[in-house]
Short mmCIF file of C-alpha atoms in Angstrom, two decimals:
data_model
loop_
_atom_site.label_atom_id
_atom_site.label_comp_id
_atom_site.label_asym_id
_atom_site.label_seq_id
_atom_site.Cartn_x
_atom_site.Cartn_y
_atom_site.Cartn_z
CA UNK M 503 -4.89 -21.23 5.12
CA UNK M 504 -7.54 -22.07 7.20
CA UNK M 505 -7.39 -20.37 10.81
CA UNK M 506 -9.37 -23.33 12.33
CA UNK M 507 -6.52 -25.65 11.46
CA UNK M 508 -3.45 -23.80 12.26
CA UNK M 509 -0.10 -25.90 12.90
CA UNK M 510 0.98 -25.43 16.38
CA UNK M 511 4.31 -23.61 16.56
CA UNK M 512 5.93 -20.52 18.79
CA UNK M 513 4.77 -17.74 16.25
CA UNK M 514 1.31 -18.88 16.46
CA UNK M 515 1.15 -19.04 19.93
CA UNK M 516 2.60 -16.30 20.60
CA UNK M 517 0.24 -14.53 18.19
CA UNK M 518 -2.75 -16.14 20.09
CA UNK M 519 -1.29 -15.19 23.62
CA UNK M 520 -1.13 -11.47 22.42
CA UNK M 521 -4.52 -11.35 21.60
CA UNK M 522 -5.93 -12.53 24.77
CA UNK M 523 -6.41 -9.28 26.30
CA UNK M 524 -8.16 -10.66 29.54
CA UNK M 525 -10.73 -7.50 29.20
CA UNK M 526 -12.70 -8.45 26.18
CA UNK M 527 -10.97 -6.38 24.18
CA UNK M 528 -10.05 -8.94 21.87
CA UNK M 529 -13.27 -8.68 20.06
CA UNK M 530 -12.88 -5.10 19.57
CA UNK M 531 -13.52 -4.05 16.00
CA UNK M 532 -13.90 -0.41 14.32
CA UNK M 533 -17.44 -0.51 15.60
CA UNK M 534 -15.77 -0.04 19.23
CA UNK M 535 -12.63 2.25 17.44
CA UNK M 536 -11.67 3.10 21.37
CA UNK M 537 -11.33 0.14 22.77
CA UNK M 538 -9.59 -1.50 19.45
CA UNK M 539 -7.66 1.29 18.98
CA UNK M 540 -6.47 0.91 22.96
CA UNK M 541 -5.86 -2.88 22.37
CA UNK M 542 -3.84 -2.60 19.10
CA UNK M 543 -1.75 0.01 21.28
CA UNK M 544 -1.27 -2.33 23.90
CA UNK M 545 -0.12 -5.25 22.22
CA UNK M 546 1.84 -3.41 19.52
CA UNK M 547 2.51 -0.16 21.19
CA UNK M 548 1.59 3.39 20.65
CA UNK M 549 4.37 4.52 18.33
CA UNK M 550 3.47 1.81 15.89
CA UNK M 551 -0.51 3.42 15.68
CA UNK M 552 1.29 6.76 15.50
CA UNK M 553 2.95 5.54 12.98
CA UNK M 554 0.28 4.48 11.04
CA UNK M 555 -1.70 7.51 11.65
CA UNK M 556 1.54 9.49 10.26
CA UNK M 557 1.82 7.23 7.28
CA UNK M 558 -1.34 6.05 6.27
CA UNK M 559 -3.54 8.89 7.54
CA UNK M 560 -1.17 11.89 6.67
CA UNK M 561 1.00 11.14 4.18
CA UNK M 562 -0.92 8.76 2.22
CA UNK M 563 -4.54 10.04 3.03
CA UNK M 564 -4.34 13.81 3.19
CA UNK M 565 -0.98 14.07 1.29
CA UNK M 566 -1.70 11.86 -1.69
CA UNK M 567 -5.44 13.36 -1.49
CA UNK M 568 -4.31 16.84 -1.87
CA UNK M 569 -1.78 15.86 -4.22
CA UNK M 570 -3.89 14.06 -6.86
CA UNK M 571 -6.04 16.96 -7.10
CA UNK M 572 -3.04 19.80 -7.36
CA UNK M 573 -1.09 17.50 -9.79
CA UNK M 574 -3.67 17.13 -12.30
CA UNK M 575 -4.71 20.43 -12.37
CA UNK M 576 -0.69 21.30 -12.65
CA UNK M 577 -0.36 19.17 -15.11
CA UNK M 578 -3.43 20.44 -16.84
CA UNK M 579 -3.32 24.00 -16.30
CA UNK M 580 0.25 24.85 -15.52
CA UNK M 581 2.09 22.54 -17.90
CA UNK M 582 -0.92 22.20 -20.13
CA UNK M 583 -0.34 18.93 -21.33
CA UNK M 584 -2.79 16.23 -23.22
CA UNK M 585 -4.29 13.56 -20.53
CA UNK M 586 -2.39 10.65 -22.28
CA UNK M 587 0.95 12.53 -21.79
CA UNK M 588 -0.16 13.58 -17.98
CA UNK M 589 -1.04 9.89 -17.36
CA UNK M 590 2.71 9.07 -18.66
CA UNK M 591 4.22 11.58 -16.13
CA UNK M 592 2.18 10.28 -13.54
CA UNK M 593 3.52 6.77 -14.33
CA UNK M 594 6.85 8.71 -13.96
CA UNK M 595 6.26 10.23 -11.03
CA UNK M 596 4.85 6.84 -9.13
CA UNK M 597 8.21 5.02 -10.39
CA UNK M 598 9.61 4.98 -6.71
CA UNK M 599 7.17 2.71 -5.91
CA UNK M 600 8.11 -0.06 -8.37
CA UNK M 601 11.62 -0.27 -6.58
CA UNK M 602 10.26 -0.39 -3.01
CA UNK M 603 12.43 -3.63 -2.74
CA UNK M 604 15.45 -1.55 -2.84
CA UNK M 605 13.85 0.67 0.47
CA UNK M 606 12.73 -2.79 1.95
CA UNK M 607 16.28 -3.82 1.52
CA UNK M 608 17.95 -0.87 3.17
CA UNK M 609 15.32 -0.99 6.25
CA UNK M 610 16.02 -4.73 6.63
CA UNK M 611 19.78 -5.23 6.34
CA UNK M 612 21.41 -2.06 7.00
CA UNK M 613 20.42 -0.12 10.19
CA UNK M 614 21.53 2.98 10.92
CA UNK M 615 23.35 4.07 14.13
CA UNK M 616 22.01 0.85 15.24
CA UNK M 617 17.91 1.66 14.30
CA UNK M 618 16.55 -0.68 11.42
CA UNK M 619 13.30 1.44 11.04
CA UNK M 620 13.38 4.91 12.50
CA UNK M 621 16.25 6.49 10.09
CA UNK M 622 14.34 5.69 6.82
CA UNK M 623 10.98 7.49 8.53
CA UNK M 624 13.28 10.55 9.17
CA UNK M 625 14.94 10.41 5.73
CA UNK M 626 11.40 10.15 4.16
CA UNK M 627 10.24 13.21 5.69
CA UNK M 628 13.10 14.85 4.67
CA UNK M 629 12.97 14.14 1.23
CA UNK M 630 9.21 15.09 1.15
CA UNK M 631 9.54 18.04 2.91
CA UNK M 632 12.31 19.56 0.74
CA UNK M 633 10.81 18.66 -2.42
CA UNK M 634 7.49 20.34 -2.16
CA UNK M 635 8.88 23.17 -0.98
CA UNK M 636 11.40 23.44 -3.26
CA UNK M 637 8.12 23.13 -6.26
CA UNK M 638 5.98 25.75 -4.14
CA UNK M 639 8.83 28.37 -5.02
CA UNK M 640 9.72 27.66 -8.37
CA UNK M 641 8.60 30.72 -10.15
CA UNK M 642 7.95 29.49 -13.17
CA UNK M 643 8.75 25.22 -12.70
CA UNK M 644 9.24 23.53 -16.51
CA UNK M 645 8.03 19.98 -16.91
CA UNK M 646 11.51 18.74 -16.04
CA UNK M 647 11.58 20.48 -12.81
CA UNK M 648 7.56 19.58 -11.88
CA UNK M 649 8.46 15.78 -12.79
CA UNK M 650 11.38 15.63 -10.68
CA UNK M 651 10.13 17.38 -7.41
CA UNK M 652 6.96 15.15 -7.75
CA UNK M 653 8.96 11.88 -8.19
CA UNK M 654 11.24 13.18 -5.03
CA UNK M 655 8.07 13.38 -3.23
CA UNK M 656 6.67 10.24 -4.18
CA UNK M 657 10.05 8.68 -3.35
CA UNK M 658 9.69 9.86 0.31
CA UNK M 659 6.33 8.60 0.62
CA UNK M 660 7.51 5.20 -0.71
CA UNK M 661 10.16 4.82 1.47
CA UNK M 662 7.88 5.79 4.45
CA UNK M 663 5.64 3.50 3.29
CA UNK M 664 7.67 0.36 3.19
CA UNK M 665 9.14 0.93 6.39
CA UNK M 666 5.51 0.96 7.74
CA UNK M 667 4.81 -2.33 5.84
CA UNK M 668 7.70 -3.72 7.51
CA UNK M 669 6.62 -3.43 10.86
CA UNK M 670 3.21 -4.41 9.77
CA UNK M 671 4.27 -7.94 8.42
CA UNK M 672 6.73 -7.81 11.25
CA UNK M 673 3.83 -7.90 13.49
CA UNK M 674 1.63 -9.78 11.20
CA UNK M 675 4.03 -12.85 11.91
CA UNK M 676 4.36 -12.50 15.76
CA UNK M 677 0.98 -11.58 15.94
CA UNK M 678 -1.03 -13.27 13.12
CA UNK M 679 -4.86 -12.68 14.85
CA UNK M 680 -3.90 -9.10 14.13
CA UNK M 681 -2.81 -9.23 10.60
CA UNK M 682 -6.43 -7.96 9.49
CA UNK M 683 -6.89 -5.53 12.19
CA UNK M 684 -3.90 -4.16 11.36
CA UNK M 685 -4.55 -3.82 7.47
CA UNK M 686 -7.80 -2.25 8.58
CA UNK M 687 -6.01 0.19 10.97
CA UNK M 688 -4.13 1.39 7.87
CA UNK M 689 -7.30 1.54 5.43
CA UNK M 690 -9.20 3.13 7.81
CA UNK M 691 -6.40 5.81 8.75
CA UNK M 692 -5.99 6.25 4.96
CA UNK M 693 -9.79 6.03 4.32
CA UNK M 694 -10.08 9.27 6.94
CA UNK M 695 -7.62 11.20 5.34
CA UNK M 696 -8.32 11.00 1.90
CA UNK M 697 -11.65 12.12 3.36
CA UNK M 698 -9.98 15.24 5.04
CA UNK M 699 -8.01 15.79 2.21
CA UNK M 700 -10.09 15.75 -0.62
CA UNK M 701 -12.59 17.80 1.34
CA UNK M 702 -9.93 20.62 1.67
CA UNK M 703 -8.11 19.97 -1.77
CA UNK M 704 -10.39 22.12 -4.40
CA UNK M 705 -10.53 25.09 -1.88
CA UNK M 706 -6.40 25.10 -1.38
CA UNK M 707 -6.16 24.79 -5.46
CA UNK M 708 -8.77 27.56 -6.14
CA UNK M 709 -7.11 29.94 -3.17
CA UNK M 710 -3.61 29.20 -3.66
CA UNK M 711 -2.97 27.61 -7.34
CA UNK M 712 -1.79 24.02 -7.80
CA UNK M 713 1.89 25.03 -6.78
CA UNK M 714 0.47 26.03 -3.55
CA UNK M 715 -1.35 23.66 -2.59
CA UNK M 716 1.47 20.95 -3.56
CA UNK M 717 3.67 23.34 -1.23
CA UNK M 718 1.62 22.26 1.88
CA UNK M 719 2.35 18.50 0.93
CA UNK M 720 5.94 19.28 3.19
CA UNK M 721 3.45 19.26 6.19
CA UNK M 722 2.32 15.34 5.86
CA UNK M 723 6.25 14.61 5.39
CA UNK M 724 7.13 16.43 8.26
CA UNK M 725 5.02 14.42 10.69
CA UNK M 726 6.41 11.22 8.82
CA UNK M 727 9.86 12.74 9.91
CA UNK M 728 7.93 13.45 13.86
CA UNK M 729 6.56 9.77 13.62
CA UNK M 730 10.38 8.36 13.22
CA UNK M 731 11.75 10.26 16.56
CA UNK M 732 8.72 8.87 18.50
CA UNK M 733 8.66 5.29 16.96
CA UNK M 734 10.01 2.94 19.65
CA UNK M 735 12.26 0.64 18.64
CA UNK M 736 15.12 -1.68 19.84
CA UNK M 737 19.07 -0.54 18.99
CA UNK M 738 21.36 -2.78 17.03
CA UNK M 739 25.00 -2.88 18.41
CA UNK M 740 28.14 -4.54 17.13
CA UNK M 741 26.60 -4.70 13.74
CA UNK M 742 29.22 -5.43 11.34
CA UNK M 743 28.71 -3.30 8.39
CA UNK M 744 31.81 -5.06 6.54
CA UNK M 745 28.94 -7.70 5.93
CA UNK M 746 26.09 -5.64 4.15
CA UNK M 747 27.31 -7.16 1.26
CA UNK M 748 26.70 -10.66 2.28
CA UNK M 749 23.63 -9.85 3.42
CA UNK M 750 22.54 -8.19 0.51
CA UNK M 751 23.05 -11.12 -1.25
CA UNK M 752 21.71 -13.52 1.07
CA UNK M 753 18.34 -11.30 1.23
CA UNK M 754 18.35 -11.55 -2.56
CA UNK M 755 18.83 -15.44 -2.52
CA UNK M 756 16.22 -15.58 -0.36
CA UNK M 757 13.50 -13.60 -1.93
CA UNK M 758 14.30 -15.73 -5.39
CA UNK M 759 14.24 -18.97 -3.16
CA UNK M 760 11.00 -17.95 -1.77
CA UNK M 761 9.37 -16.61 -4.92
CA UNK M 762 10.10 -20.37 -6.35
CA UNK M 763 7.21 -21.57 -3.98
CA UNK M 764 4.25 -22.33 -5.45
CA UNK M 765 2.67 -20.83 -2.23
CA UNK M 766 4.23 -17.88 -3.04
CA UNK M 767 4.31 -16.97 -7.02
CA UNK M 768 1.08 -18.22 -7.73
CA UNK M 769 -0.72 -15.71 -5.77
CA UNK M 770 1.71 -12.78 -7.50
CA UNK M 771 1.20 -13.95 -10.73
CA UNK M 772 -2.70 -12.85 -10.02
CA UNK M 773 -1.55 -9.77 -8.27
CA UNK M 774 -0.03 -8.09 -11.13
CA UNK M 775 -2.01 -9.42 -13.89
CA UNK M 776 -5.40 -8.48 -12.35
CA UNK M 777 -4.02 -4.63 -11.51
CA UNK M 778 -2.25 -4.97 -15.13
CA UNK M 779 -5.74 -5.16 -16.65
CA UNK M 780 -7.74 -2.56 -15.24
CA UNK M 781 -6.83 0.05 -17.52
CA UNK M 782 -6.79 3.35 -16.11
CA UNK M 783 -7.94 6.18 -17.83
CA UNK M 784 -8.51 8.54 -15.35
CA UNK M 785 -6.58 11.32 -16.93
CA UNK M 786 -9.11 11.57 -19.54
CA UNK M 787 -12.31 11.31 -17.12
CA UNK M 788 -10.58 14.33 -15.25
CA UNK M 789 -10.57 16.69 -18.46
CA UNK M 790 -13.97 15.69 -19.45
CA UNK M 791 -15.22 16.67 -15.58
CA UNK M 792 -13.46 20.24 -15.95
CA UNK M 793 -14.33 21.04 -19.69
CA UNK M 794 -16.38 23.85 -20.13
CA UNK M 795 -17.78 22.94 -23.55
CA UNK M 796 -18.30 19.07 -23.95
CA UNK M 797 -18.18 18.46 -19.95
CA UNK M 798 -20.24 19.03 -16.80
CA UNK M 799 -17.68 21.84 -16.43
CA UNK M 800 -17.27 20.92 -12.85
CA UNK M 801 -15.07 23.57 -10.43
CA UNK M 802 -11.88 22.94 -8.30
CA UNK M 803 -14.37 22.98 -5.55
CA UNK M 804 -16.79 20.31 -6.39
CA UNK M 805 -13.81 18.02 -7.89
CA UNK M 806 -12.58 18.09 -4.25
CA UNK M 807 -16.08 17.34 -3.04
CA UNK M 808 -16.45 14.51 -5.46
CA UNK M 809 -13.15 12.90 -4.20
CA UNK M 810 -14.18 13.52 -0.74
CA UNK M 811 -17.36 12.07 -0.86
CA UNK M 812 -15.65 9.15 -2.44
CA UNK M 813 -13.26 8.71 0.72
CA UNK M 814 -16.75 8.36 2.52
CA UNK M 815 -17.04 5.26 0.51
CA UNK M 816 -13.68 3.97 1.07
CA UNK M 817 -14.25 4.48 4.79
CA UNK M 818 -17.72 2.39 4.61
CA UNK M 819 -15.62 -0.38 2.49
CA UNK M 820 -13.24 -0.51 5.55
CA UNK M 821 -15.89 -1.05 7.84
CA UNK M 822 -18.13 -3.15 5.89
CA UNK M 823 -14.80 -5.40 5.15
CA UNK M 824 -13.63 -5.28 9.16
CA UNK M 825 -16.99 -6.34 10.60
CA UNK M 826 -18.44 -8.47 7.96
CA UNK M 827 -15.59 -10.17 5.32
CA UNK M 828 -11.97 -10.21 6.93
CA UNK M 829 -12.98 -13.89 7.73
CA UNK M 830 -13.95 -14.81 4.20
CA UNK M 831 -11.75 -16.64 1.76
CA UNK M 832 -9.19 -14.73 0.02
CA UNK M 833 -10.45 -16.13 -3.91
CA UNK M 834 -14.37 -15.28 -3.19
CA UNK M 835 -13.35 -12.25 -2.00
CA UNK M 836 -11.33 -11.64 -4.88
CA UNK M 837 -13.82 -12.83 -7.68
CA UNK M 838 -16.78 -10.55 -6.18
CA UNK M 839 -14.27 -7.41 -5.90
CA UNK M 840 -13.65 -7.86 -9.87
CA UNK M 841 -17.44 -8.45 -10.90
CA UNK M 842 -17.87 -5.52 -8.42
CA UNK M 843 -15.35 -3.15 -9.89
CA UNK M 844 -16.55 -4.13 -13.64
CA UNK M 845 -20.10 -3.27 -12.98
CA UNK M 846 -19.30 -0.09 -10.76
CA UNK M 847 -17.40 1.29 -13.71
CA UNK M 848 -20.77 1.14 -15.69
CA UNK M 849 -21.79 4.03 -13.56
CA UNK M 850 -18.87 5.90 -15.31
CA UNK M 851 -20.57 4.72 -18.50
CA UNK M 852 -23.73 6.04 -17.96
CA UNK M 853 -22.31 9.47 -17.16
CA UNK M 854 -19.83 10.14 -19.81
CA UNK M 855 -22.79 8.99 -22.10
CA UNK M 856 -25.18 11.33 -20.13
CA UNK M 857 -27.49 8.93 -19.78
CA UNK M 858 -27.91 9.95 -16.20
CA UNK M 859 -29.65 13.37 -17.33
CA UNK M 860 -31.84 11.31 -19.35
CA UNK M 861 -33.52 9.61 -16.14
CA UNK M 862 -33.48 12.78 -14.28
CA UNK M 863 -30.50 12.57 -12.42
CA UNK M 864 -28.07 15.44 -12.60
CA UNK M 865 -24.15 15.52 -12.94
CA UNK M 866 -23.33 16.65 -9.98
CA UNK M 867 -25.44 13.69 -8.12
CA UNK M 868 -25.15 11.00 -10.16
CA UNK M 869 -21.13 11.96 -10.06
CA UNK M 870 -21.12 12.09 -6.24
CA UNK M 871 -22.63 8.40 -6.16
CA UNK M 872 -20.17 6.85 -8.69
CA UNK M 873 -17.22 8.16 -6.93
CA UNK M 874 -18.85 7.14 -3.26
CA UNK M 875 -19.60 3.34 -5.24
CA UNK M 876 -16.37 2.87 -7.03
CA UNK M 877 -14.00 3.69 -3.98
CA UNK M 878 -16.08 1.58 -1.57
CA UNK M 879 -15.56 -1.53 -4.05
CA UNK M 880 -11.71 -0.51 -4.77
CA UNK M 881 -11.25 -0.63 -0.72
CA UNK M 882 -13.00 -4.46 -0.94
CA UNK M 883 -10.82 -5.41 -3.55
CA UNK M 884 -7.61 -3.95 -2.02
CA UNK M 885 -7.64 -4.92 1.59
CA UNK M 886 -7.51 -9.17 0.77
CA UNK M 887 -4.69 -8.18 -1.45
CA UNK M 888 -2.83 -6.56 1.15
CA UNK M 889 -3.48 -9.35 4.07
CA UNK M 890 -2.87 -11.93 1.31
CA UNK M 891 0.89 -9.95 0.52
CA UNK M 892 1.17 -9.89 4.75
CA UNK M 893 0.85 -13.54 4.69
CA UNK M 894 3.41 -14.47 2.18
CA UNK M 895 5.99 -12.43 3.62
CA UNK M 896 9.42 -14.77 5.59
CA UNK M 897 10.44 -14.02 8.88
CA UNK M 898 13.53 -11.97 8.81
CA UNK M 899 13.39 -10.78 5.59
CA UNK M 900 9.87 -9.79 6.11
CA UNK M 901 10.28 -5.54 5.23
CA UNK M 902 12.41 -6.70 1.81
CA UNK M 903 9.70 -9.24 1.03
CA UNK M 904 6.61 -7.16 1.62
CA UNK M 905 8.34 -4.50 -0.55
CA UNK M 906 8.68 -6.83 -3.17
CA UNK M 907 5.08 -7.91 -3.27
CA UNK M 908 3.76 -4.19 -3.04
CA UNK M 909 6.51 -3.41 -6.02
CA UNK M 910 4.38 -6.17 -8.48
CA UNK M 911 1.72 -4.29 -7.60
CA UNK M 912 2.66 -1.19 -7.96
CA UNK M 913 4.17 -2.26 -11.39
CA UNK M 914 1.13 -3.90 -12.38
CA UNK M 915 -0.41 -0.32 -11.47
CA UNK M 916 1.94 1.48 -13.41
CA UNK M 917 1.50 -0.71 -16.63
CA UNK M 918 -2.58 0.13 -15.80
CA UNK M 919 -1.61 4.03 -16.26
CA UNK M 920 0.38 3.75 -19.29
CA UNK M 921 -1.95 1.04 -21.07
CA UNK M 922 -5.27 3.53 -20.25
CA UNK M 923 -3.06 6.35 -22.28
CA UNK M 924 -2.13 4.49 -24.57
CA UNK M 925 -5.80 3.71 -25.14
CA UNK M 926 -6.87 7.39 -24.66
CA UNK M 927 -3.97 8.46 -27.54
CA UNK M 928 -5.34 5.86 -29.76
CA UNK M 929 -8.95 6.58 -29.52
CA UNK M 930 -8.19 10.52 -29.76
CA UNK M 931 -9.32 11.43 -26.59
CA UNK M 932 -7.81 14.97 -25.78
CA UNK M 933 -8.17 18.24 -23.84
CA UNK M 934 -10.70 19.34 -25.78
CA UNK M 935 -11.98 15.95 -27.57
CA UNK M 936 -14.05 13.15 -25.98
CA UNK M 937 -16.33 11.86 -28.52
CA UNK M 938 -14.69 8.59 -28.02
CA UNK M 939 -14.16 8.61 -24.09
CA UNK M 940 -17.25 6.30 -23.88
CA UNK M 941 -15.59 3.52 -25.53
CA UNK M 942 -12.51 3.72 -23.72
CA UNK M 943 -14.40 3.36 -20.46
CA UNK M 944 -16.06 0.41 -21.67
CA UNK M 945 -13.16 -1.25 -22.74
CA UNK M 946 -11.92 -0.65 -19.01
CA UNK M 947 -14.65 -2.30 -17.43
CA UNK M 948 -14.54 -5.44 -19.86
CA UNK M 949 -10.65 -5.85 -19.27
CA UNK M 950 -11.53 -5.65 -15.09
CA UNK M 951 -12.91 -9.11 -15.71
CA UNK M 952 -10.29 -10.57 -17.67
CA UNK M 953 -8.45 -11.85 -14.29
CA UNK M 954 -10.81 -13.86 -13.80
CA UNK M 955 -9.40 -16.80 -15.30
CA UNK M 956 -6.28 -16.80 -13.20
CA UNK M 957 -8.49 -16.74 -9.84
CA UNK M 958 -7.27 -20.52 -9.43
CA UNK M 959 -4.18 -19.00 -8.51
CA UNK M 960 -5.11 -17.63 -5.56
CA UNK M 961 -5.67 -19.78 -2.34
CA UNK M 962 -8.86 -20.38 -1.25
CA UNK M 963 -7.74 -20.33 2.45
CA UNK M 964 -9.70 -17.52 4.52
CA UNK M 965 -7.59 -14.45 5.83
CA UNK M 966 -7.12 -15.61 9.29
CA UNK M 967 -4.82 -19.04 8.53
CA UNK M 968 -1.45 -19.24 7.68
CA UNK M 969 -0.15 -19.41 3.85
CA UNK M 970 3.19 -20.04 3.84
CA UNK M 971 4.91 -23.59 4.13
CA UNK M 972 5.77 -25.03 7.85
CA UNK M 973 9.39 -25.13 7.18
CA UNK M 974 9.53 -21.20 6.47
CA UNK M 975 7.25 -20.49 9.76
CA UNK M 976 9.59 -22.36 11.71
CA UNK M 977 11.49 -19.57 12.72
CA UNK M 978 11.11 -18.21 16.79
CA UNK M 979 10.85 -14.83 17.64
CA UNK M 980 12.55 -13.37 20.44
CA UNK M 981 10.67 -11.07 22.53
CA UNK M 982 11.87 -8.48 24.73
CA UNK M 983 10.20 -7.11 28.15
CA UNK M 984 8.40 -4.74 26.14
CA UNK M 985 6.81 -7.68 24.20
CA UNK M 986 7.79 -6.40 20.64
CA UNK M 987 9.60 -8.92 18.47
CA UNK M 988 13.11 -8.48 17.31
CA UNK M 989 14.30 -10.64 14.63
CA UNK M 990 17.88 -11.35 13.17
CA UNK M 991 18.28 -9.01 10.10
CA UNK M 992 18.82 -12.02 7.90
CA UNK M 993 17.66 -15.34 8.67
CA UNK M 994 19.54 -18.50 6.41
CA UNK M 995 17.64 -22.15 5.99
CA UNK M 996 18.85 -24.26 3.16
CA UNK M 997 15.46 -26.06 2.88
CA UNK M 998 13.54 -25.51 -0.47
CA UNK M 999 12.37 -21.95 -0.01
CA UNK M 1000 15.68 -20.70 1.68
CA UNK M 1001 19.11 -20.87 0.91
CA UNK M 1002 22.24 -21.68 3.22
CA UNK M 1003 25.69 -21.22 3.22
CA UNK M 1004 25.43 -18.61 5.66
CA UNK M 1005 27.18 -19.40 9.22
CA UNK M 1006 24.54 -18.93 11.80
CA UNK M 1007 26.94 -17.80 14.30
CA UNK M 1008 27.41 -14.25 12.30
CA UNK M 1009 24.42 -13.31 12.61
CA UNK M 1010 24.26 -12.99 16.46
CA UNK M 1011 24.29 -9.60 17.63
CA UNK M 1012 22.88 -7.58 20.69
CA UNK M 1013 19.85 -5.95 21.25
CA UNK M 1014 19.74 -3.20 23.54
CA UNK M 1015 16.20 -2.33 24.40
CA UNK M 1016 14.64 1.57 25.30
CA UNK M 1017 14.93 0.41 28.89
CA UNK M 1018 18.61 -0.45 28.98
CA UNK M 1019 18.66 -3.72 29.42
CA UNK M 1020 21.06 -6.06 26.84
CA UNK M 1021 19.04 -8.78 25.08
CA UNK M 1022 21.25 -11.35 22.86
CA UNK M 1023 19.41 -12.01 19.73
CA UNK M 1024 19.58 -15.47 18.78
CA UNK M 1025 19.49 -16.41 15.22
CA UNK M 1026 16.22 -17.45 14.28
CA UNK M 1027 17.42 -21.13 12.52
CA UNK M 1028 20.72 -22.31 13.63
CA UNK M 1029 19.86 -25.57 12.36
CA UNK M 1030 20.69 -27.29 8.75
CA UNK M 1031 18.24 -29.16 7.03
CA UNK M 1032 18.40 -31.60 4.40
CA UNK M 1033 16.32 -31.66 1.75
CA UNK M 1034 14.81 -34.96 0.95
#
């Protein structure tokens, strides 16, 4: 995927034309945030940037930060479960992220009142607000009520995330030069939001309790609802809902056929395995952090401060990626990401074995350094994976396929959490027993190096070029007068990565742009290619 050797085509030309601002803003980066944001707002519309801030900044940044601390204390102090059980319940709460293709199919295939993205932002906001208010107003919630409410909130967040991801993937196809900038914007918003959220999370838990802090998560969900109202999106009319089942079937066929392409399935295998083998033992670490007898006995406020400083490290990782590393090739980025992740994990080992105190560094200082370094390395690992996924999405089902790729990653993270919980259980790490925690940390660090054996599955191409075969990307986007690209809901082709058997005329529909102009949306492909 070499950007210097891009094949000429309408998509690449459209993206190149869009990136030529004529005022020098094409060189903008996070180092000049105003010009950078102005450029993205101009080329992608300000409502898209606002949606990124609402979803990644407020919901996944502030909301996830406060939710992480509050939910952990909720499991520890209210539900009073063991670390292994807490990680098991956390896996259940995160399960809506594994089924993201369902939300992707809905946003790609089933427009509501003529809109493909806006209604799903609205629904996500309603689910998030209602679930968190219900949890906070329960006087004595049990495990079932708590897990159901947290899972519902997670469902709303996942739905908002996949809807925004669909917009990112669609814009990555029409504006390839902006793909890494959009991921940097998402990462920047998430890091700043996390910094704010973690800075206040401990204080909120201390003042309001875990349930009260969780109730405040209704605010980020309300912002997602507001972003759905303001989002600029062209309206589809004359949509035949009787054909929804056929479009679902075609979408599933297209995803299955696309996954058979070596350019797609090979990176997917690496994504899943690398995340699966990065064992999550954060539950055991948190219980040890807050233990009054055998741990450093950190307070709620200081736990929030540790995570907040970690968010600064995450933000530095975004800045480093955007200014220095976004043009590096995928394989090199992931190689050093895995190695640095394993090395950074050794800081946890030093902390658990109290080696830091032997060399004169207090626990609270070392914990802050540990968190910042690990978050920075984690962000440098994560951003190339997101860019890689956005480059693997075929036109027409970009939301669904990006959601599928994200669900593969989330399935890996889910298994990582459950494997970590099993490891803590096997090593007898409990609420009060931490003698084998150091061994769990060491096993986790070693496991992070194992995915390097599959690194050959990742392309050597850099992050600005195109990964998909040319016959998938030969579809053309039709742009309206506002410059926003419109796609047919599903495209069909019987080449090796796209099934046919769909009458192209059935995919014709009309789009009404926000200004009221009628534009006929021609199917992206209306010819049949014979596989040779």
